[in-house]
Amino acid sequence: MKKLVTKRNLLILSVMITVITAMIPNLGMKVIGEYHHYGCPAEVLSYASNWRIGFSLWNFLFNIVFYYFTLRILMIIIKGFIPKSPH
């Protein structure tokens, strides 16, 4: 049960990180001509100067999976450094 809660929390956290990184202006912004692409590592949102806004579902899912596994690997590394209690 604890693993399920941890997986759910990691998934929620990875969705939050994906949305936040797409909203931070200089973090994951790429400008190509009049198009502005937002998101890191993959561009999730795109905006053109004539008020066209685009959303890429595949890049959004890729970012969620990327952040999920990155957070999971970080948890494994951090658990390796924390000493276990003798009880």
Coordinates of C-alpha atoms in Angstrom, one line a residue:
M1 CA 0.0 0.0 0.0
K2 CA 2.9 2.4 0.8
K3 CA 4.4 1.8 -2.7
L4 CA 1.1 2.8 -4.3
V5 CA 0.9 6.0 -2.3
T6 CA 4.5 6.8 -3.2
K7 CA 3.8 6.1 -6.9
R8 CA 0.7 8.3 -6.8
N9 CA 2.6 11.1 -5.1
L10 CA 5.4 10.9 -7.6
L11 CA 2.9 11.0 -10.4
I12 CA 1.2 14.1 -9.0
L13 CA 4.5 15.8 -8.4
S14 CA 5.7 15.1 -11.9
V15 CA 2.5 16.6 -13.4
M16 CA 3.0 19.6 -11.2
I17 CA 6.6 20.0 -12.3
T18 CA 5.6 19.6 -15.9
V19 CA 3.0 22.4 -15.7
I20 CA 5.2 24.7 -13.7
T21 CA 8.2 24.3 -16.1
A22 CA 5.9 25.2 -19.0
M23 CA 4.8 28.4 -17.2
I24 CA 8.2 29.7 -16.2
P25 CA 9.1 32.1 -19.0
N26 CA 12.9 31.6 -19.3
L27 CA 13.3 28.0 -18.1
G28 CA 12.2 26.1 -21.1
M29 CA 11.5 28.7 -23.7
K30 CA 12.6 28.3 -27.3
V31 CA 11.8 31.1 -29.9
I32 CA 11.6 30.1 -33.6
G33 CA 10.5 33.0 -35.7
E34 CA 7.2 34.3 -34.3
Y35 CA 6.5 31.1 -32.4
H36 CA 7.4 30.7 -28.7
H37 CA 7.6 27.1 -27.4
Y38 CA 7.4 26.5 -23.6
G39 CA 8.3 23.4 -21.7
C40 CA 11.4 21.5 -20.5
P41 CA 12.7 19.0 -21.7
A42 CA 10.0 18.8 -24.4
E43 CA 7.9 21.7 -25.6
V44 CA 4.4 21.4 -24.2
L45 CA 2.9 24.8 -25.1
S46 CA 3.4 26.9 -28.2
Y47 CA 2.3 30.5 -28.7
A48 CA 2.3 32.6 -31.9
S49 CA 2.1 36.3 -32.1
N50 CA -1.4 36.2 -33.6
W51 CA -2.9 34.6 -30.5
R52 CA -2.6 31.0 -31.6
I53 CA -2.0 28.7 -28.7
G54 CA -1.0 25.1 -29.2
F55 CA -0.8 22.1 -26.8
S56 CA 1.2 19.0 -27.5
L57 CA -0.2 16.0 -25.7
W58 CA 2.6 13.6 -26.5
N59 CA 5.2 16.1 -25.2
F60 CA 3.2 16.6 -22.1
L61 CA 3.1 12.8 -21.5
F62 CA 6.8 12.5 -22.2
N63 CA 7.6 15.2 -19.7
I64 CA 5.4 13.5 -17.0
V65 CA 7.2 10.2 -17.6
F66 CA 10.6 11.9 -17.7
Y67 CA 10.0 13.7 -14.4
Y68 CA 8.4 10.6 -12.8
F69 CA 11.5 8.4 -13.4
T70 CA 13.9 11.2 -12.6
L71 CA 12.2 11.7 -9.2
R72 CA 12.1 7.9 -8.7
I73 CA 15.9 7.6 -9.3
L74 CA 16.5 10.5 -7.0
M75 CA 14.5 8.8 -4.2
I76 CA 16.5 5.6 -4.6
I77 CA 19.8 7.6 -4.4
I78 CA 18.6 9.6 -1.4
K79 CA 17.4 6.4 0.4
G80 CA 20.9 5.0 -0.1
F81 CA 22.5 7.8 1.8
I82 CA 20.1 7.9 4.7
P83 CA 21.2 5.4 7.4
K84 CA 18.7 2.9 8.6
S85 CA 17.6 3.0 12.2
P86 CA 18.7 0.0 14.4
H87 CA 15.1 -0.8 15.5

